[in-house]
PDB file of C-alpha atoms (C1' of nucleotides) in Angstrom:
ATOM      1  CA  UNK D 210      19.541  -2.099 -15.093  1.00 82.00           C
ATOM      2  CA  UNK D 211      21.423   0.286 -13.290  1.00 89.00           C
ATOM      3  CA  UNK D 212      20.788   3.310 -10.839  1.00 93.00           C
ATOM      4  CA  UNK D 213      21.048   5.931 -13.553  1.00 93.00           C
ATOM      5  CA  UNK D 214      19.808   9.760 -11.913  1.00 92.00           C
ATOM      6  CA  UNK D 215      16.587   9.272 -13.321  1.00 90.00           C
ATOM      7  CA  UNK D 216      15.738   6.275 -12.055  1.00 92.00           C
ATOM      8  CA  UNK D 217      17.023   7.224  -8.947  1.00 93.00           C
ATOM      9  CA  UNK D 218      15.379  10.285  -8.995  1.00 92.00           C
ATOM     10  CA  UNK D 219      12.192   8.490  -9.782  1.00 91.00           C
ATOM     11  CA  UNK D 220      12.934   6.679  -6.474  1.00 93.00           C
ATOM     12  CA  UNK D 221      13.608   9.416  -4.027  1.00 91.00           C
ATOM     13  CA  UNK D 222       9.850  10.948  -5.547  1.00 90.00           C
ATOM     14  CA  UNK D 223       8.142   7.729  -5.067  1.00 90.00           C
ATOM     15  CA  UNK D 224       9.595   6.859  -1.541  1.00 91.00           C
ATOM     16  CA  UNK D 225       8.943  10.442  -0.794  1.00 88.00           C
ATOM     17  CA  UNK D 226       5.275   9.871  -2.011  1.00 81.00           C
ATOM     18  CA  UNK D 227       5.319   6.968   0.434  1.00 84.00           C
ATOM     19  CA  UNK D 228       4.877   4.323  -2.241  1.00 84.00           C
ATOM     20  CA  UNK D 229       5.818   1.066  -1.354  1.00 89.00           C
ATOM     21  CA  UNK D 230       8.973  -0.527  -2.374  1.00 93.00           C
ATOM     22  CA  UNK D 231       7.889  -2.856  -4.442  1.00 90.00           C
ATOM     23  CA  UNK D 232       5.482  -0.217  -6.258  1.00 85.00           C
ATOM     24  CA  UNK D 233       8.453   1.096  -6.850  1.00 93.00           C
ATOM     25  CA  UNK D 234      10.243  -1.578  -8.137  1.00 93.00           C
ATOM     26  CA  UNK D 235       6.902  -2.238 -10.397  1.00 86.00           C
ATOM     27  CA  UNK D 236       7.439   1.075 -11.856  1.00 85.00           C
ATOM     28  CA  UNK D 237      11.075   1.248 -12.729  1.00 89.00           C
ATOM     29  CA  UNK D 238      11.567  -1.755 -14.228  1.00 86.00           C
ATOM     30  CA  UNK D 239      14.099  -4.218 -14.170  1.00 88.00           C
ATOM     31  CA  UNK D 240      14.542  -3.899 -10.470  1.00 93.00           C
ATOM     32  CA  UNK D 241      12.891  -5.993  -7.608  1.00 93.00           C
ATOM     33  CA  UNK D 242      11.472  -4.537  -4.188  1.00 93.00           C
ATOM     34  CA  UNK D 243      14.804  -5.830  -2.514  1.00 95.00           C
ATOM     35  CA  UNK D 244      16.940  -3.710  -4.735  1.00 95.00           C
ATOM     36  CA  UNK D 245      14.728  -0.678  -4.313  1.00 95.00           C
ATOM     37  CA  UNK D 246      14.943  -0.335  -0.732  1.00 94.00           C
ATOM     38  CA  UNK D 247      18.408  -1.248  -0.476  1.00 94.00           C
ATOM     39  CA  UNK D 248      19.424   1.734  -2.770  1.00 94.00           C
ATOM     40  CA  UNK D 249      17.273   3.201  -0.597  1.00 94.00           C
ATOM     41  CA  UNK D 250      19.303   2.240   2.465  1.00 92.00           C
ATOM     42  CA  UNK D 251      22.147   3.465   0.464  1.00 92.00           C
ATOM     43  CA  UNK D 252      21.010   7.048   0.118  1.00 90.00           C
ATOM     44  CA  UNK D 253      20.051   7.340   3.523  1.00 88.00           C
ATOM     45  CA  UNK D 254      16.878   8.129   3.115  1.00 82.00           C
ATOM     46  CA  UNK D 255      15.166   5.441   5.192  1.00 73.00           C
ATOM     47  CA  UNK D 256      12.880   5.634   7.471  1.00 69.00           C
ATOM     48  CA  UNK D 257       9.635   7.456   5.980  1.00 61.00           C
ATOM     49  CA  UNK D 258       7.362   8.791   8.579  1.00 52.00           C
ATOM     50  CA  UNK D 259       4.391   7.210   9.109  1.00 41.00           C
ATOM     51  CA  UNK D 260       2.401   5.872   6.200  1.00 39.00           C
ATOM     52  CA  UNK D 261       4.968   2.510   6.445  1.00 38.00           C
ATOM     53  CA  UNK D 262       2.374   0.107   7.538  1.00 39.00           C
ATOM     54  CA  UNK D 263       4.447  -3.236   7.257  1.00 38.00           C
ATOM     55  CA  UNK D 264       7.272  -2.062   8.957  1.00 37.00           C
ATOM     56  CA  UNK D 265       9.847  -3.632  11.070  1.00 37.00           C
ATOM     57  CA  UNK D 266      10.077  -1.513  13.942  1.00 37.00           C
ATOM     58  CA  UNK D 267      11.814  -5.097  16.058  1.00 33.00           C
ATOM     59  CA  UNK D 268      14.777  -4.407  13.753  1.00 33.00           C
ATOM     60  CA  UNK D 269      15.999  -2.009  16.247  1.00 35.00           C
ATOM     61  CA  UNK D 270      18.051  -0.390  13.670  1.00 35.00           C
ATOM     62  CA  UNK D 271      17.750   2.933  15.014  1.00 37.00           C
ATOM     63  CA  UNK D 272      18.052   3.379  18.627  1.00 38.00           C
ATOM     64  CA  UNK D 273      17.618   6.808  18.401  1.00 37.00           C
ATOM     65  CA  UNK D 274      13.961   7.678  16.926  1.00 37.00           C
ATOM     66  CA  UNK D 275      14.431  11.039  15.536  1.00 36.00           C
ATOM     67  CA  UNK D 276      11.483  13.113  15.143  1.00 36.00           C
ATOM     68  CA  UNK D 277      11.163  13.896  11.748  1.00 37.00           C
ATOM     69  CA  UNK D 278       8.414  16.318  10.245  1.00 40.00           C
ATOM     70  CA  UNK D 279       6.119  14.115   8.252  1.00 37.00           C
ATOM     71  CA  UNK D 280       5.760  15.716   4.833  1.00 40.00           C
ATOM     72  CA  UNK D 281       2.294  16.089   4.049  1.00 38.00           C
ATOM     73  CA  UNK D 282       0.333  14.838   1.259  1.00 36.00           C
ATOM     74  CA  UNK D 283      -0.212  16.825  -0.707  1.00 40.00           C
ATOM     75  CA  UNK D 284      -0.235  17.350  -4.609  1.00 36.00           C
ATOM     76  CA  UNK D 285       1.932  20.742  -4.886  1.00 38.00           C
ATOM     77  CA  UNK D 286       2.762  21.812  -8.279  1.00 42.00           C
ATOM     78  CA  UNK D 287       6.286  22.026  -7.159  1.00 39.00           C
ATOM     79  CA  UNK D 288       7.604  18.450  -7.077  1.00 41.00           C
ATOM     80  CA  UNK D 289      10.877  19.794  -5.453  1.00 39.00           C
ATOM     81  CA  UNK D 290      10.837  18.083  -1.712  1.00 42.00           C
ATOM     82  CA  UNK D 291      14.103  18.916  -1.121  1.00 39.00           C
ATOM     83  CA  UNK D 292      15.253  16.340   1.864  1.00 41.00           C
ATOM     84  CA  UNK D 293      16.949  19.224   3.880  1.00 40.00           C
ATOM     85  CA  UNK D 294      17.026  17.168   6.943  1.00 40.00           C
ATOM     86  CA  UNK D 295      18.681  19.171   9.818  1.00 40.00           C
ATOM     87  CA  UNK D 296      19.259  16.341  12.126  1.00 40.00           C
ATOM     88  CA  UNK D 297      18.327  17.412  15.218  1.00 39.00           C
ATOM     89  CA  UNK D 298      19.413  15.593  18.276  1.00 38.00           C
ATOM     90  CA  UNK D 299      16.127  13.266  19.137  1.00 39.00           C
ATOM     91  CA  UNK D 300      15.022  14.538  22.656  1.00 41.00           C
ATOM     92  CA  UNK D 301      11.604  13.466  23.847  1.00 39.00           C
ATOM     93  CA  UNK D 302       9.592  15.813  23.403  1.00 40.00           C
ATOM     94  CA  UNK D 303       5.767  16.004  23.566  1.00 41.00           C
ATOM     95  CA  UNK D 304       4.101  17.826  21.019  1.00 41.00           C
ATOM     96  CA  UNK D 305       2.726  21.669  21.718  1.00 40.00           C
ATOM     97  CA  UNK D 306      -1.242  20.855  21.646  1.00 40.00           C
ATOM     98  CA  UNK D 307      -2.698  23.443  19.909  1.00 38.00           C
ATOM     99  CA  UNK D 308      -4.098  25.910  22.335  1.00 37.00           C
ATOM    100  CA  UNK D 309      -7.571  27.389  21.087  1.00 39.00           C
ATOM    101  CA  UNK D 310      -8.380  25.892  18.007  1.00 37.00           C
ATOM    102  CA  UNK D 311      -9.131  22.344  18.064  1.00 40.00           C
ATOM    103  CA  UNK D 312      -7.351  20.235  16.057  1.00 43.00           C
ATOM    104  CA  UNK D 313      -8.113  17.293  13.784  1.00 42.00           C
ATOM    105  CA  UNK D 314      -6.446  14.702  15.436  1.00 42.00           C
ATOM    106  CA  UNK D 315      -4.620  11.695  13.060  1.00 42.00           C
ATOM    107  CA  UNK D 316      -7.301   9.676  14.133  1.00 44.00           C
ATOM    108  CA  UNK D 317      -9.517  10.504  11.841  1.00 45.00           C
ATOM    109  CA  UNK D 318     -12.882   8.721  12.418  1.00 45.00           C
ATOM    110  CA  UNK D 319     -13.256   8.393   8.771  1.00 46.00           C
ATOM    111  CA  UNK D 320     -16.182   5.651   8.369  1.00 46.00           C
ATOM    112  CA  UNK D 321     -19.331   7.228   9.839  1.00 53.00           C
ATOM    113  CA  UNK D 322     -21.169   5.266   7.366  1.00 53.00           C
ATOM    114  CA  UNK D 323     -24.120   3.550   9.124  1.00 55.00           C
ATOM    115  CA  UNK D 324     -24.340  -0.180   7.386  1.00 47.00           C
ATOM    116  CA  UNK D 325     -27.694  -1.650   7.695  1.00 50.00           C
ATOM    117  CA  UNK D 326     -27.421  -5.257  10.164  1.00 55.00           C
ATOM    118  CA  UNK D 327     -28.287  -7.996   8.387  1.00 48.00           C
ATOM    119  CA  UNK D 328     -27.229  -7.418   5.359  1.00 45.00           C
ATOM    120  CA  UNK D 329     -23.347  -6.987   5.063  1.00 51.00           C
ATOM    121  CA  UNK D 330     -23.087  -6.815   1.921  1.00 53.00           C
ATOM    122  CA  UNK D 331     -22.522  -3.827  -0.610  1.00 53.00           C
ATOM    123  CA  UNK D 332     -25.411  -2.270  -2.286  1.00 52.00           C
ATOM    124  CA  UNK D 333     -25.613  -3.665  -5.630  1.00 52.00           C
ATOM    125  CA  UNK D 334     -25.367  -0.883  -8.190  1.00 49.00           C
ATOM    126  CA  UNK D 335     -28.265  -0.962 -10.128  1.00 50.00           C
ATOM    127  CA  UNK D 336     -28.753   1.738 -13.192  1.00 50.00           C
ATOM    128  CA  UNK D 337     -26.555   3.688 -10.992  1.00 53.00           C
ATOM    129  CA  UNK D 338     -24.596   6.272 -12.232  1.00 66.00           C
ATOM    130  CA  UNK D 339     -21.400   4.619 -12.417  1.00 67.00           C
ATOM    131  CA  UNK D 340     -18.997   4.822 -15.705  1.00 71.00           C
ATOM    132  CA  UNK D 341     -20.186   3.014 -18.294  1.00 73.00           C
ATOM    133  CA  UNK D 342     -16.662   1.825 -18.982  1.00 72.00           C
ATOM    134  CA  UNK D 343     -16.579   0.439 -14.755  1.00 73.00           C
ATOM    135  CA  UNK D 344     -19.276  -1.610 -15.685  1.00 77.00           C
ATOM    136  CA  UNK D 345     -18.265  -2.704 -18.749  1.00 73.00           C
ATOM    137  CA  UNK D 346     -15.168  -4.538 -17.062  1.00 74.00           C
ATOM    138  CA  UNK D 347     -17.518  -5.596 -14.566  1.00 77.00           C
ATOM    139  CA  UNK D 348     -19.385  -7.808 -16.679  1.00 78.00           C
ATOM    140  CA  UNK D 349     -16.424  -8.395 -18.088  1.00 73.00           C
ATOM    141  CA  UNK D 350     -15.015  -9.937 -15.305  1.00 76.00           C
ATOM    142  CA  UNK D 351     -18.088 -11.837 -13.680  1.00 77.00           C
ATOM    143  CA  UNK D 352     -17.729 -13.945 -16.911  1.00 73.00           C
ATOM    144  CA  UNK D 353     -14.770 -15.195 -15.738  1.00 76.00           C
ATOM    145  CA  UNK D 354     -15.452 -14.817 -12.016  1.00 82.00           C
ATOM    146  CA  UNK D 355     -15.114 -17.691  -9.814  1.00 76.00           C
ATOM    147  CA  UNK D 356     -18.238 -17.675  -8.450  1.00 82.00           C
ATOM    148  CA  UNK D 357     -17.630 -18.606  -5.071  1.00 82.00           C
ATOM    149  CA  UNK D 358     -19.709 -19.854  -2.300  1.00 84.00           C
ATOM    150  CA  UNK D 359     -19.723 -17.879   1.096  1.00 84.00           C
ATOM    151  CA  UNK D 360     -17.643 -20.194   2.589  1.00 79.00           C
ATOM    152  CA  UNK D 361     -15.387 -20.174   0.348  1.00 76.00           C
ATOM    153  CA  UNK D 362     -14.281 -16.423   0.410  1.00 79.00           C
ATOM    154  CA  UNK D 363     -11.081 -15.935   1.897  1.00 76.00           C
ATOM    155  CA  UNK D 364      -9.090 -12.994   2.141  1.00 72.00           C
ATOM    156  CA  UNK D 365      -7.786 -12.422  -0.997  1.00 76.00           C
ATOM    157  CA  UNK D 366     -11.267 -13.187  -2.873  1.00 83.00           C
ATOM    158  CA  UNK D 367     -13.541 -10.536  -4.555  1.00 86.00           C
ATOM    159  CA  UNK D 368     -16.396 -10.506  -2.355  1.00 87.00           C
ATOM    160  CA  UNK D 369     -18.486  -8.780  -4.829  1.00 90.00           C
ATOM    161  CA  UNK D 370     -21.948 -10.395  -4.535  1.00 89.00           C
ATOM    162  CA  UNK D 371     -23.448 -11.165  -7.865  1.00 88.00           C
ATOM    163  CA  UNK D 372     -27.306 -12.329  -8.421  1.00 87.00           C
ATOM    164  CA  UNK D 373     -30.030 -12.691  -5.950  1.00 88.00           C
ATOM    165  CA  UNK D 374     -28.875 -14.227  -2.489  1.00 87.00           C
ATOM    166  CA  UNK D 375     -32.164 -15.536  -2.696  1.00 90.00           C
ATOM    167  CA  UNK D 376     -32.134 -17.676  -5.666  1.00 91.00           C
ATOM    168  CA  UNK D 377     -29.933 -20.681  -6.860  1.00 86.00           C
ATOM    169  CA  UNK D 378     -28.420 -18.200  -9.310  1.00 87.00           C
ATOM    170  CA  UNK D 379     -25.712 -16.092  -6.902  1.00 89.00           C
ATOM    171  CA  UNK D 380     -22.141 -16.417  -6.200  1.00 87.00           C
ATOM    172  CA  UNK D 381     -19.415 -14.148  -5.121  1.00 88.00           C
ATOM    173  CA  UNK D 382     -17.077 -12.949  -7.561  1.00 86.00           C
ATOM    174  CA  UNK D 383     -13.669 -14.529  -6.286  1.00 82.00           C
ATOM    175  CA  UNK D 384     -11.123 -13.233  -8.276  1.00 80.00           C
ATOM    176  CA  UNK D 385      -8.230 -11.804  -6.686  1.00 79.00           C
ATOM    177  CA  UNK D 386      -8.944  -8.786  -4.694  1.00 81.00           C
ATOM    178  CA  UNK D 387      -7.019  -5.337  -4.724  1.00 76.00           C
ATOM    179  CA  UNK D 388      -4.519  -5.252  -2.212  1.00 72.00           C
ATOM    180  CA  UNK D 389      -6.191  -3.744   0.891  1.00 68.00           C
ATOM    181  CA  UNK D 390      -9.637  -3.663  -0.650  1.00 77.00           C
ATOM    182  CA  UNK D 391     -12.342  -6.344  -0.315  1.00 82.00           C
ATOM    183  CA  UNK D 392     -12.687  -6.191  -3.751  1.00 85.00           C
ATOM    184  CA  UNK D 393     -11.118  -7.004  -7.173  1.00 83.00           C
ATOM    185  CA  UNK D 394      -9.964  -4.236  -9.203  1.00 77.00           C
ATOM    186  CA  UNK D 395     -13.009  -3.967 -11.775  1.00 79.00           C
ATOM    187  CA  UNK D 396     -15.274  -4.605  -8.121  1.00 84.00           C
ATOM    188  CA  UNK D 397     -13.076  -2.153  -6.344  1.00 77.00           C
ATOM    189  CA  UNK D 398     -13.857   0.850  -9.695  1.00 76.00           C
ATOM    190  CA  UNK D 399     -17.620   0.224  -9.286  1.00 79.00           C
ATOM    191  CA  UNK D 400     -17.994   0.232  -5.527  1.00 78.00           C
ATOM    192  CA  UNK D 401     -15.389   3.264  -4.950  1.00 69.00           C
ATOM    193  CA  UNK D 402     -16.903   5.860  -6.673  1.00 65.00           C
ATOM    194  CA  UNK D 403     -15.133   9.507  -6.335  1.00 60.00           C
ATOM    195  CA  UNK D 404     -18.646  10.812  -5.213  1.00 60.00           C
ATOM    196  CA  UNK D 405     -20.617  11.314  -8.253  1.00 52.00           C
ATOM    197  CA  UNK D 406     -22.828  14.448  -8.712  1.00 48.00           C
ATOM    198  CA  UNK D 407     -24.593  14.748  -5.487  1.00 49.00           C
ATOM    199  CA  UNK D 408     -28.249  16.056  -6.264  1.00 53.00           C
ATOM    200  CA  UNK D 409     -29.121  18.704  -4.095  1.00 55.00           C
ATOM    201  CA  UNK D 410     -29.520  17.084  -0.760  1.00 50.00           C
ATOM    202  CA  UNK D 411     -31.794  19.809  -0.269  1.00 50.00           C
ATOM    203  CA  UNK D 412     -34.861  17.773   1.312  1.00 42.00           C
TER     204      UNK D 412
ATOM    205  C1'  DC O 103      -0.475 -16.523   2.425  1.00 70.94           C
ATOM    206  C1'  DC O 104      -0.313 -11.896   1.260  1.00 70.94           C
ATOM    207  C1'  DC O 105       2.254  -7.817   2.100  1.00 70.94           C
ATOM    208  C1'  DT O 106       5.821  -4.450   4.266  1.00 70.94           C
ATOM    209  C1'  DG O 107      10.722  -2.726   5.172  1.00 70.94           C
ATOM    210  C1'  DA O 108      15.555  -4.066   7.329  1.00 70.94           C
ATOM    211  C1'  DT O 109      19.742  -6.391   7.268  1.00 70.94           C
ATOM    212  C1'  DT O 110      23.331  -9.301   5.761  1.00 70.94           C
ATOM    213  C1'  DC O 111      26.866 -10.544   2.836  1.00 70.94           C
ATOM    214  C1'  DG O 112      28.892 -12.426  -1.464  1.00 70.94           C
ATOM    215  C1'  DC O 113      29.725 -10.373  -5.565  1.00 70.94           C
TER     216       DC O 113
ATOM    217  C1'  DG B 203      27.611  -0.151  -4.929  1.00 70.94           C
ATOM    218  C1'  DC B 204      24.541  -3.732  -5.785  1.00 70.94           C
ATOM    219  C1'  DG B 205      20.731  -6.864  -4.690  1.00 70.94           C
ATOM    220  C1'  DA B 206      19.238 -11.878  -3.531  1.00 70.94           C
ATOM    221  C1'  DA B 207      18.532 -14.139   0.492  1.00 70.94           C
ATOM    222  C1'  DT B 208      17.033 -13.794   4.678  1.00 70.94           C
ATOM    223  C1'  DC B 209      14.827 -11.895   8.582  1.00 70.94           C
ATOM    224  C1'  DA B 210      10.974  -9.944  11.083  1.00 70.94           C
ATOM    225  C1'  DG B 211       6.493  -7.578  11.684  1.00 70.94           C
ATOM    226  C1'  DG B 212       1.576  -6.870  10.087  1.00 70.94           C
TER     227       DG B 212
END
DNA sequence: CCCTGATTCGC
DNA sequence: GCGAATCAGG
């Protein structure tokens, strides 16, 4: 395979997008992670502003951290992110706090979700309202599960809980979880659901 | 061990 | 220019 302007367009929207290199790779075909980022290397377009979780900051590649404008997220119609970088000489600056308003800070305290102690585990979902097609491949799955002990969940095991904890009959699920997620991928589609119709929360 | 990106260097 | 091998962090 070669870097045709497709593929290499394909790239520069996916890096932009802040997909990983070897999602990348995954995508185009024919190419592994290592080729993706060194073509990325090769078009200069390197270091993407945050999102980069595993990076390698030790590398000291760039002595000078230039403050680049992260590109937000967000899913505009126009998929023309032109990369008009203006390099600007990096001078320490701090950022201008935003006077009156307050402002959401990155730090978004995103899990306010109160867990009850004791009991760890995710709420199984019962005649939930979950796609019938989710649970399908659920069941799907368990047959196959691995049906693990406690003890023997590691990190990259489903910890889906199946059956009653408090009969002989349960096990955890085992299979190989999503990357990031505690889950495996049918797991993950049942217990992240997009927030299905909320009834009226009216009391 | 899984992943991430960065760098090197023979091709 | 290319990318496998290697490096280095999480």
């Amino acid at each position: 395979m070669s870097w045709t302007d497709e593929r290499v367009e394909l790239l520069k929207k996916m890096w932009a997008e802040g997909q990983s290199a070897s999602q990348i790779a995954k995508e185009l075909g024919g190419v592994t992670r290592n080729a993706v980022i060194g073509k990325v290397h090769r078009l200069g377009l390197s270091n993407r502003t945050g999102g980069a979780a595993g990076s390698a900051p030790a590398a000291a590649a760039a002595p000078a951290p230039a403050k680049e404008p992260k590109p937000a997220k967000e899913a505009k119609p126009k998929p023309a992110p032109k990369p008009v970088e203006p390099e600007q000489p990096a001078v320490a600056e701090e950022e201008p706090e935003a006077p009156v308003a307050e402002t959401r800070p990155a730090t978004t305290p995103a899990r306010k979700q109160i867990i009850p102690a004791g009991q760890p585990l995710p709420p199984q979902p019962s005649a939930n309202e979950i796609s019938p097609e989710a649970l399908a491949k659920v069941s799907e799955i368990e047959k196959k599960a691995k049906k693990l002990t406690l003890m023997e969940l590691t990190e990259r095991t489903c910890k889906w809980p199946v059956g009653d904890p408090a009969t002989d009959d349960f096990w955890f699920c085992g299979l190989p979880v999503q990357q990031g997620k505690p889950y495996c991928e049918a797991h993950v589609g049942v217990a992240f659901q997009p927030m299905s119709s909320r009834r009226d929360r009216r009391r």
